[in-house]
Amino acid sequence: MNARLPPEVLRQHLIDPEVCIRCNTCEETCPIDAITHDGNNYVVDPDICNGCMACVPPCPTGSIDNWRLVPRAQAYSLQEQFGWDELPAEKPLPADAAGEPAQVGAIADGDVAEAVVAAPAAGAAVPPWSAAHPYVNLYTHKTPAVATVVGNYRVTDEDTDSDIHHIVLDLGNVPFPVLEGQSIGILPPGTDAQGRAHHARQYSLASPRDGERAGYNNLSLTVKRVTHDHAGQPVHGVCSNYLCDLARNDTVRVIGPFGHTFLMPNHAGANLMMICTGTGSAPMRAMTERYRRRIARGTNGRLMLFFGARTQRELPYFGPLMKLPRDFIDINLALSREPRQPRRYVQDLIRERAGDVRDLLADPDTCIYVCGLKGMEAGVLEALRDVVVQGGQDWTILHDVLRREGRLHFETY
Ligand code: NAP
């Protein structure tokens, strides 16, 4: 499939409009601005895209991973792509354009573009072997589900800058099956400065599969009100402000669910190592609650949590978290801006707890989940590597095993 193509043939990168949730992740990720959108579709400019694949792993739906072999002179234009409701049928290449091995007009999902071979991702591309089967893409931007707000309250101290909300949405009698680690999309009402409908924003579930309130068809999210960008400049987060301002009985358009790899194991004795910052704690809360609800079955393995926040008062769910029994979960809080205390990040604590981290990593029943700020990804990987190397093991081999066995997962933004 990666045979060299004749120069007149283009492996054109396309986005499946039926599956795409218009979340803007690809447009934000593309390093060379090859992706754009109008009010209808997200599209790839064939004159700019170099097939670098940077946009593929972050896409929550896989809609980004579509490729067609086309005569370069007949590449699908932006205008054509804007008008699509579905991808065009695969067409054989004209005989004069088809090189020897490249006879067909389509490339299967997941094939690496020829021009640039991407480095292996830090995390696994498969779920743990015992994960339950996830449902994905049941509701799209054209067919959203409508949920009703049944709870919305702040989970950080009132007098801190971090206004983080726990929002409970009820799906009524709409089937919306989810698993811990999955996410949903929210369609905020209104349009952007160009008059285009706001794109969907993705949030991890903070509740377990059987609901925030067990047995009810509801789910919860952890949402931080965005008032400043990463550079500290004032900015109004469209969806986070919309969600944090919702009142009981308001309705919300929901799409998804998404995610088929960042899933928890289900077999007896499986351990979880959870590493998160801020609102990245949402999936950890979901998994922890799943474990808590089945304590009586006696089948749980060990839980170890590394949780980073600026201060204790800005750490979402601090109160409920500290009420969990210590023999149920091993909690390690890394506070970075606590007055008169040294700055601590989750990776510092991983190193401090090296012996216990190594023990857990050595157990083939351990799965590791990392969620939160993009910046923590490299630091956490380095900390895990240091801990393993200190123990006389080869990190490269273990890292590869963890990826291959679906035991190391990242969800960072
Ligand atoms: P935050 O308050 O900005 O940061 C949380 C903690 O992480 C702070 O102590 C911060 O320290 C520390 N930190 C900063 N850089 C770090 C690094 N390189 N390595 C380790 N720790 C670092 O966090 P937030 O605003 O809640 O952001 C959480 C992130 O999770 C967002 O990017 C969000 O998009 C993402 N996320 C959210 C969800 C969801 O469902 N809501 C799901 C998945 C991911 P400093 O004092 O240095 O700032």
Coordinates of C-alpha atoms and ligand atoms in Angstrom, one line a residue:
M1 CA 0.0 0.0 0.0
N2 CA 2.9 2.3 0.6
A3 CA 4.4 1.7 -2.8
R4 CA 5.8 4.8 -4.4
L5 CA 3.2 6.6 -6.5
P6 CA 3.7 8.1 -9.9
P7 CA 3.9 11.9 -9.6
E8 CA 0.6 12.5 -11.4
V9 CA -1.2 10.5 -8.7
L10 CA -2.2 12.1 -5.4
R11 CA -3.1 10.3 -2.2
Q12 CA -5.7 12.8 -1.2
H13 CA -6.6 13.3 2.4
L14 CA -10.4 13.6 3.0
I15 CA -12.7 13.9 6.0
D16 CA -15.8 11.8 6.2
P17 CA -18.7 14.3 6.6
E18 CA -21.0 11.6 7.8
V19 CA -18.8 10.8 10.8
C20 CA -17.1 14.1 11.5
I21 CA -18.5 15.9 14.6
R22 CA -17.1 19.3 13.6
C23 CA -15.1 19.6 16.8
N24 CA -12.3 21.7 15.2
T25 CA -9.6 19.5 16.7
C26 CA -8.1 18.7 13.2
E27 CA -8.1 22.4 12.2
E28 CA -6.4 23.3 15.5
T29 CA -3.9 20.5 15.2
C30 CA -2.8 20.8 11.6
P31 CA 0.7 22.4 11.7
I32 CA 0.5 23.9 8.2
D33 CA -3.2 25.1 8.1
A34 CA -4.3 22.6 5.5
I35 CA -7.7 22.1 7.2
T36 CA -10.5 24.6 7.1
H37 CA -14.3 24.5 7.4
D38 CA -17.5 26.3 6.4
G39 CA -21.0 26.0 8.0
N40 CA -21.3 22.5 6.5
N41 CA -18.0 20.6 6.4
Y42 CA -14.4 20.3 7.6
V43 CA -12.2 19.8 4.6
V44 CA -8.5 19.3 3.6
D45 CA -6.8 21.5 1.1
P46 CA -5.1 19.2 -1.4
D47 CA -2.6 21.9 -2.4
I48 CA -1.4 22.3 1.2
C49 CA -1.7 18.9 2.9
N50 CA 1.5 16.9 3.1
G51 CA 0.1 13.8 4.7
C52 CA 2.0 14.4 7.9
M53 CA -0.7 12.6 9.9
A54 CA -0.5 15.0 12.9
C55 CA -4.3 15.5 12.8
V56 CA -5.1 11.8 12.8
P57 CA -4.5 10.6 16.4
P58 CA -6.3 13.5 18.1
C59 CA -9.5 13.1 16.0
P60 CA -12.1 11.6 18.3
T61 CA -14.1 9.9 15.6
G62 CA -11.7 8.6 13.0
S63 CA -13.5 10.6 10.4
I64 CA -10.2 12.3 9.5
D65 CA -8.5 9.1 8.5
N66 CA -9.8 8.8 4.9
W67 CA -7.6 8.7 1.8
R68 CA -8.3 8.4 -1.9
L69 CA -5.9 7.9 -4.8
V70 CA -6.8 10.4 -7.5
P71 CA -5.2 11.8 -10.6
R72 CA -3.4 14.9 -9.2
A73 CA -5.1 17.2 -11.8
Q74 CA -8.5 15.9 -10.7
A75 CA -8.1 16.3 -6.9
Y76 CA -11.3 17.1 -5.1
S77 CA -11.4 20.8 -4.6
L78 CA -12.3 22.6 -1.4
Q79 CA -15.6 23.7 -3.0
E80 CA -16.5 20.2 -3.9
Q81 CA -15.7 18.9 -0.4
F82 CA -17.8 21.7 1.2
G83 CA -20.8 20.5 -0.6
W84 CA -20.5 16.8 0.3
D85 CA -23.0 14.9 2.6
E86 CA -20.9 11.8 2.2
L87 CA -17.5 10.8 0.8
P88 CA -17.6 10.1 -3.0
A89 CA -17.5 6.5 -4.1
E90 CA -14.1 5.0 -4.7
K91 CA -13.1 5.2 -8.4
P92 CA -10.4 3.2 -10.2
L93 CA -7.6 5.4 -11.4
P94 CA -7.4 6.0 -15.2
A95 CA -5.0 3.4 -16.7
D96 CA -2.5 6.1 -17.6
A97 CA -2.3 7.4 -14.1
A98 CA -2.2 4.1 -12.1
G99 CA 1.3 3.1 -11.1
E100 CA 1.9 -0.7 -10.8
P101 CA 0.8 -1.5 -7.2
A102 CA -1.6 1.5 -6.7
Q103 CA -4.6 0.3 -8.7
V104 CA -7.4 1.3 -6.5
G105 CA -8.8 4.7 -5.7
A106 CA -9.2 4.3 -2.0
I107 CA -6.9 3.6 0.9
A108 CA -8.1 1.8 4.0
D109 CA -8.4 3.7 7.3
G110 CA -5.2 3.7 9.3
D111 CA -2.8 3.4 6.4
V112 CA 0.1 5.7 6.8
A113 CA 0.5 8.3 4.1
E114 CA 3.5 7.8 2.0
A115 CA 5.1 11.2 2.2
V116 CA 5.8 11.3 5.9
V117 CA 5.9 8.3 8.3
A118 CA 4.6 9.5 11.7
A119 CA 6.5 8.6 14.9
P120 CA 4.6 5.9 17.0
A121 CA 2.1 7.6 19.4
A122 CA 3.0 7.6 23.1
G123 CA -0.1 5.7 24.0
A124 CA -1.9 2.6 22.8
A125 CA -4.2 2.5 19.8
V126 CA -6.2 -0.4 21.2
P127 CA -8.2 -0.7 24.4
P128 CA -7.3 -3.1 27.3
W129 CA -8.2 -6.7 26.3
S130 CA -11.0 -6.9 28.8
A131 CA -12.7 -3.5 28.0
A132 CA -16.4 -3.6 27.3
H133 CA -17.4 -2.9 23.7
P134 CA -18.1 0.9 23.3
Y135 CA -20.8 2.4 21.2
V136 CA -19.6 5.4 19.2
N137 CA -21.1 8.1 17.0
L138 CA -24.7 7.3 17.7
Y139 CA -25.7 11.0 17.6
T140 CA -24.1 13.4 15.1
H141 CA -24.3 17.2 14.6
K142 CA -27.2 16.5 12.2
T143 CA -29.0 14.2 14.6
P144 CA -28.1 15.3 18.1
A145 CA -29.7 14.0 21.3
V146 CA -31.3 16.5 23.6
A147 CA -30.4 16.2 27.3
T148 CA -31.9 18.1 30.2
V149 CA -29.8 19.7 32.9
V150 CA -30.6 18.1 36.3
G151 CA -27.6 19.4 38.2
N152 CA -24.9 22.1 37.9
Y153 CA -22.7 23.0 40.8
R154 CA -19.2 24.3 41.4
V155 CA -16.6 21.8 42.6
T156 CA -13.8 24.2 43.5
D157 CA -13.7 26.8 46.2
E158 CA -15.8 29.9 45.5
D159 CA -13.0 32.4 46.0
T160 CA -10.5 30.8 43.6
D161 CA -10.0 31.6 39.9
S162 CA -10.7 28.0 38.8
D163 CA -14.5 28.0 38.3
I164 CA -15.0 24.3 37.7
H165 CA -18.5 22.8 37.4
H166 CA -20.0 19.4 37.8
I167 CA -22.8 19.2 35.3
V168 CA -25.4 16.4 35.3
L169 CA -27.4 15.8 32.1
D170 CA -30.4 13.5 31.9
L171 CA -31.1 11.7 28.6
G172 CA -34.7 10.7 29.5
N173 CA -35.7 7.8 27.3
V174 CA -33.0 8.5 24.6
P175 CA -30.6 5.5 24.4
F176 CA -27.2 6.8 25.2
P177 CA -24.9 3.9 26.2
V178 CA -21.5 5.0 27.5
L179 CA -18.3 3.7 29.1
E180 CA -15.9 5.3 31.5
G181 CA -13.2 7.0 29.5
Q182 CA -15.5 8.0 26.7
S183 CA -16.4 11.5 25.8
I184 CA -19.4 13.3 24.4
G185 CA -19.7 16.5 22.3
I186 CA -21.8 19.5 23.2
L187 CA -23.2 21.7 20.5
P188 CA -23.4 25.3 21.9
P189 CA -26.1 27.4 20.4
G190 CA -25.3 30.4 18.2
T191 CA -22.7 31.3 15.6
D192 CA -19.1 32.4 15.4
A193 CA -17.8 35.8 14.1
Q194 CA -18.1 34.5 10.5
G195 CA -21.7 33.5 11.0
R196 CA -21.0 29.7 11.1
A197 CA -22.6 27.5 13.7
H198 CA -20.3 27.0 16.7
H199 CA -18.4 23.7 16.4
A200 CA -18.9 21.0 19.0
R201 CA -16.7 20.8 22.1
Q202 CA -15.7 17.5 23.5
Y203 CA -15.9 16.6 27.3
S204 CA -14.9 13.4 29.0
L205 CA -17.5 11.7 31.1
A206 CA -17.1 12.1 34.8
S207 CA -19.7 9.4 35.6
P208 CA -19.6 5.6 35.3
R209 CA -21.5 3.6 32.7
D210 CA -24.6 3.1 34.9
G211 CA -25.0 6.9 35.4
E212 CA -24.1 9.7 37.7
R213 CA -27.1 8.5 39.7
A214 CA -26.9 4.7 39.3
G215 CA -29.8 3.2 37.4
Y216 CA -30.8 6.5 35.8
N217 CA -30.2 7.5 32.2
N218 CA -27.9 10.3 33.1
L219 CA -24.2 11.3 32.9
S220 CA -21.9 14.0 34.2
L221 CA -19.2 16.3 32.9
T222 CA -16.4 18.3 34.6
V223 CA -16.2 21.7 32.9
K224 CA -13.8 24.6 33.7
R225 CA -15.1 28.1 32.8
V226 CA -12.6 29.5 30.3
T227 CA -11.9 33.2 30.9
H228 CA -8.2 33.3 29.8
D229 CA -6.2 31.7 27.0
H230 CA -2.9 29.8 27.7
A231 CA -1.0 33.1 27.4
G232 CA -3.2 34.7 30.1
Q233 CA -5.1 37.0 27.7
P234 CA -8.8 37.4 28.5
V235 CA -11.0 35.2 26.3
H236 CA -14.6 34.0 26.5
G237 CA -14.8 30.2 26.2
V238 CA -18.0 29.7 24.1
C239 CA -19.0 26.3 25.3
S240 CA -17.5 26.3 28.8
N241 CA -19.4 29.5 29.7
Y242 CA -22.6 28.2 28.1
L243 CA -22.4 25.0 30.1
C244 CA -21.3 26.6 33.4
D245 CA -24.3 29.1 33.2
L246 CA -26.9 26.4 32.5
A247 CA -29.8 26.1 34.9
R248 CA -31.8 23.1 35.9
N249 CA -34.3 22.0 33.2
D250 CA -32.4 23.8 30.4
T251 CA -31.8 21.6 27.4
V252 CA -28.5 20.8 25.7
R253 CA -27.7 19.3 22.3
V254 CA -25.4 16.3 22.8
I255 CA -23.5 14.2 20.2
G256 CA -21.4 11.1 20.5
P257 CA -20.4 9.0 22.4
F258 CA -16.8 9.0 21.3
G259 CA -13.7 7.0 22.1
H260 CA -12.9 3.4 21.6
T261 CA -9.4 3.0 23.3
F262 CA -9.3 5.0 26.5
L263 CA -11.4 2.4 28.2
M264 CA -11.0 0.7 31.6
P265 CA -10.3 -3.0 31.9
N266 CA -13.1 -5.2 33.2
H267 CA -11.4 -8.3 34.5
A268 CA -11.0 -9.2 38.1
G269 CA -7.9 -7.9 39.7
A270 CA -7.1 -5.2 37.1
N271 CA -5.2 -2.3 38.6
L272 CA -5.5 1.3 37.5
M273 CA -2.8 3.9 37.6
M274 CA -4.5 7.3 37.0
I275 CA -2.5 10.4 36.3
C276 CA -4.3 13.7 35.7
T277 CA -4.4 17.5 36.0
G278 CA -7.4 19.8 36.6
T279 CA -10.5 18.8 34.7
G280 CA -8.5 15.9 33.2
S281 CA -9.7 14.2 36.4
A282 CA -13.2 13.6 34.8
P283 CA -12.4 10.1 33.4
M284 CA -10.6 9.2 36.6
R285 CA -13.6 10.1 38.6
A286 CA -15.7 7.8 36.3
M287 CA -13.4 4.9 36.6
T288 CA -12.9 5.3 40.4
E289 CA -16.7 5.4 40.9
R290 CA -17.1 2.3 38.8
Y291 CA -14.6 0.5 41.1
R292 CA -16.3 2.0 44.2
R293 CA -19.7 0.7 43.2
R294 CA -18.4 -2.8 43.0
I295 CA -16.2 -2.9 46.2
A296 CA -18.6 -5.5 47.6
R297 CA -17.8 -7.9 44.8
G298 CA -14.3 -8.1 46.0
T299 CA -12.9 -8.2 42.4
N300 CA -11.1 -4.9 42.3
G301 CA -7.4 -4.5 41.8
R302 CA -5.3 -1.6 43.2
L303 CA -6.1 2.1 42.4
M304 CA -3.3 4.6 42.4
L305 CA -4.0 8.3 41.6
F306 CA -1.7 11.1 40.8
F307 CA -3.7 14.4 40.6
G308 CA -2.3 17.8 39.8
A309 CA -3.9 21.1 40.6
R310 CA -2.8 24.7 41.4
T311 CA -4.0 24.5 45.0
Q312 CA -6.1 22.2 47.1
R313 CA -9.0 24.6 46.9
E314 CA -8.8 24.5 43.1
L315 CA -8.7 20.8 42.9
P316 CA -12.0 19.6 41.6
Y317 CA -13.9 17.1 43.8
F318 CA -11.4 17.6 46.7
G319 CA -13.9 16.9 49.4
P320 CA -15.5 13.7 48.0
L321 CA -12.0 12.4 46.9
M322 CA -10.6 12.7 50.4
K323 CA -13.5 10.7 51.8
L324 CA -12.6 7.6 49.8
P325 CA -11.0 4.9 52.0
R326 CA -7.2 4.9 51.8
D327 CA -7.2 1.1 51.4
F328 CA -9.4 1.6 48.3
I329 CA -7.4 4.2 46.5
D330 CA -3.8 5.5 46.9
I331 CA -4.1 9.3 46.4
N332 CA -1.2 11.5 45.6
L333 CA -1.9 15.2 45.2
A334 CA 0.6 17.5 43.3
L335 CA -0.1 21.1 44.1
S336 CA 1.8 23.7 42.1
R337 CA 0.8 27.0 43.6
E338 CA 0.1 26.3 47.2
P339 CA 1.5 29.3 49.2
R340 CA 4.7 28.5 51.1
Q341 CA 5.1 25.1 49.5
P342 CA 7.4 24.0 46.7
R343 CA 5.8 23.6 43.2
R344 CA 4.9 20.0 42.7
Y345 CA 3.8 18.3 39.5
V346 CA 2.4 14.8 39.0
Q347 CA 5.7 13.7 37.5
D348 CA 7.5 14.7 40.7
L349 CA 5.2 12.5 42.8
I350 CA 5.6 9.6 40.3
R351 CA 9.4 9.8 41.0
E352 CA 8.8 10.0 44.8
R353 CA 6.7 6.9 44.7
A354 CA 9.1 5.1 42.4
G355 CA 9.0 1.8 44.3
D356 CA 5.2 1.5 44.3
V357 CA 4.9 2.7 40.7
R358 CA 7.4 0.1 39.6
D359 CA 5.5 -2.6 41.4
L360 CA 2.3 -1.6 39.7
L361 CA 4.0 -1.3 36.3
A362 CA 5.5 -4.8 36.7
D363 CA 2.0 -6.3 37.1
P364 CA 0.5 -7.3 33.7
D365 CA -2.9 -6.5 35.1
T366 CA -2.1 -2.7 35.4
C367 CA -3.5 -0.1 33.0
I368 CA -2.3 3.5 33.0
Y369 CA -4.4 6.5 32.1
V370 CA -3.1 10.0 31.6
C371 CA -5.5 12.9 31.1
G372 CA -5.2 16.7 31.3
L373 CA -2.8 19.3 30.0
K374 CA -0.9 18.5 26.8
G375 CA 2.3 19.7 28.5
M376 CA 2.2 16.9 31.1
E377 CA 2.4 14.1 28.5
A378 CA 6.2 14.3 27.9
G379 CA 6.9 14.9 31.6
V380 CA 4.9 11.9 32.7
L381 CA 6.5 9.6 30.1
E382 CA 9.9 10.8 31.3
A383 CA 9.0 10.1 34.9
L384 CA 7.7 6.6 34.1
R385 CA 10.9 5.9 32.1
D386 CA 13.2 7.1 34.9
V387 CA 11.3 5.0 37.5
V388 CA 11.6 1.9 35.3
V389 CA 15.3 2.5 34.4
Q390 CA 16.2 3.0 38.0
G391 CA 14.8 -0.4 38.7
G392 CA 17.1 -1.9 36.1
Q393 CA 14.5 -2.5 33.4
D394 CA 14.4 -1.4 29.8
W395 CA 11.7 1.3 29.3
T396 CA 11.7 1.0 25.5
I397 CA 10.6 -2.6 25.8
L398 CA 8.0 -2.0 28.5
H399 CA 6.6 1.1 26.8
D400 CA 6.1 -1.0 23.6
V401 CA 4.4 -3.8 25.6
L402 CA 2.1 -1.3 27.3
R403 CA 1.1 0.2 24.0
R404 CA 0.7 -3.1 22.2
E405 CA -1.5 -4.5 25.1
G406 CA -3.7 -1.4 25.3
R407 CA -2.4 -0.6 28.8
L408 CA -1.2 3.0 28.4
H409 CA -3.6 5.7 27.4
F410 CA -3.4 9.4 26.9
E411 CA -6.1 12.0 26.5
T412 CA -4.5 15.4 26.6
Y413 CA -5.4 18.8 25.3
Ligands
NAP1 P1 -4.7 23.7 35.2 O1 -5.5 24.2 36.4 O2 -4.2 24.8 34.3 O3 -3.5 22.9 35.6 C1 -3.6 21.8 36.5 C2 -2.3 21.6 37.1 O4 -1.4 21.0 36.1 C3 -1.6 22.8 37.7 O5 -1.1 22.4 38.9 C4 -0.6 23.1 36.7 O6 0.6 23.8 37.2 C5 -0.1 21.7 36.3 N1 0.7 21.7 35.1 C6 1.0 22.7 34.2 N2 1.8 22.3 33.3 C7 2.2 21.0 33.6 C8 3.1 20.0 33.0 N3 3.8 20.3 31.9 N4 3.2 18.8 33.6 C9 2.5 18.5 34.7 N5 1.6 19.4 35.3 C10 1.5 20.6 34.7 O7 -5.6 22.6 34.5 P2 -7.0 22.8 33.8 O8 -7.2 24.2 33.3 O9 -8.0 22.2 34.6 O10 -6.7 22.0 32.5 C11 -6.9 20.6 32.4 C12 -6.7 20.1 31.0 O11 -7.4 18.9 30.8 C13 -7.2 21.1 29.9 O12 -6.2 21.2 28.9 C14 -8.4 20.4 29.4 O13 -8.7 20.7 28.0 C15 -8.1 19.0 29.6 N6 -9.1 18.0 29.6 C16 -10.4 18.3 30.1 C17 -11.4 17.3 30.0 C18 -12.8 17.6 30.4 O14 -13.6 16.7 30.3 N7 -13.1 18.7 30.9 C19 -11.1 16.0 29.5 C20 -9.8 15.8 29.1 C21 -8.8 16.7 29.2 P3 0.9 25.4 37.0 O15 0.8 26.0 38.3 O16 2.2 25.4 36.4 O17 -0.2 25.9 36.1

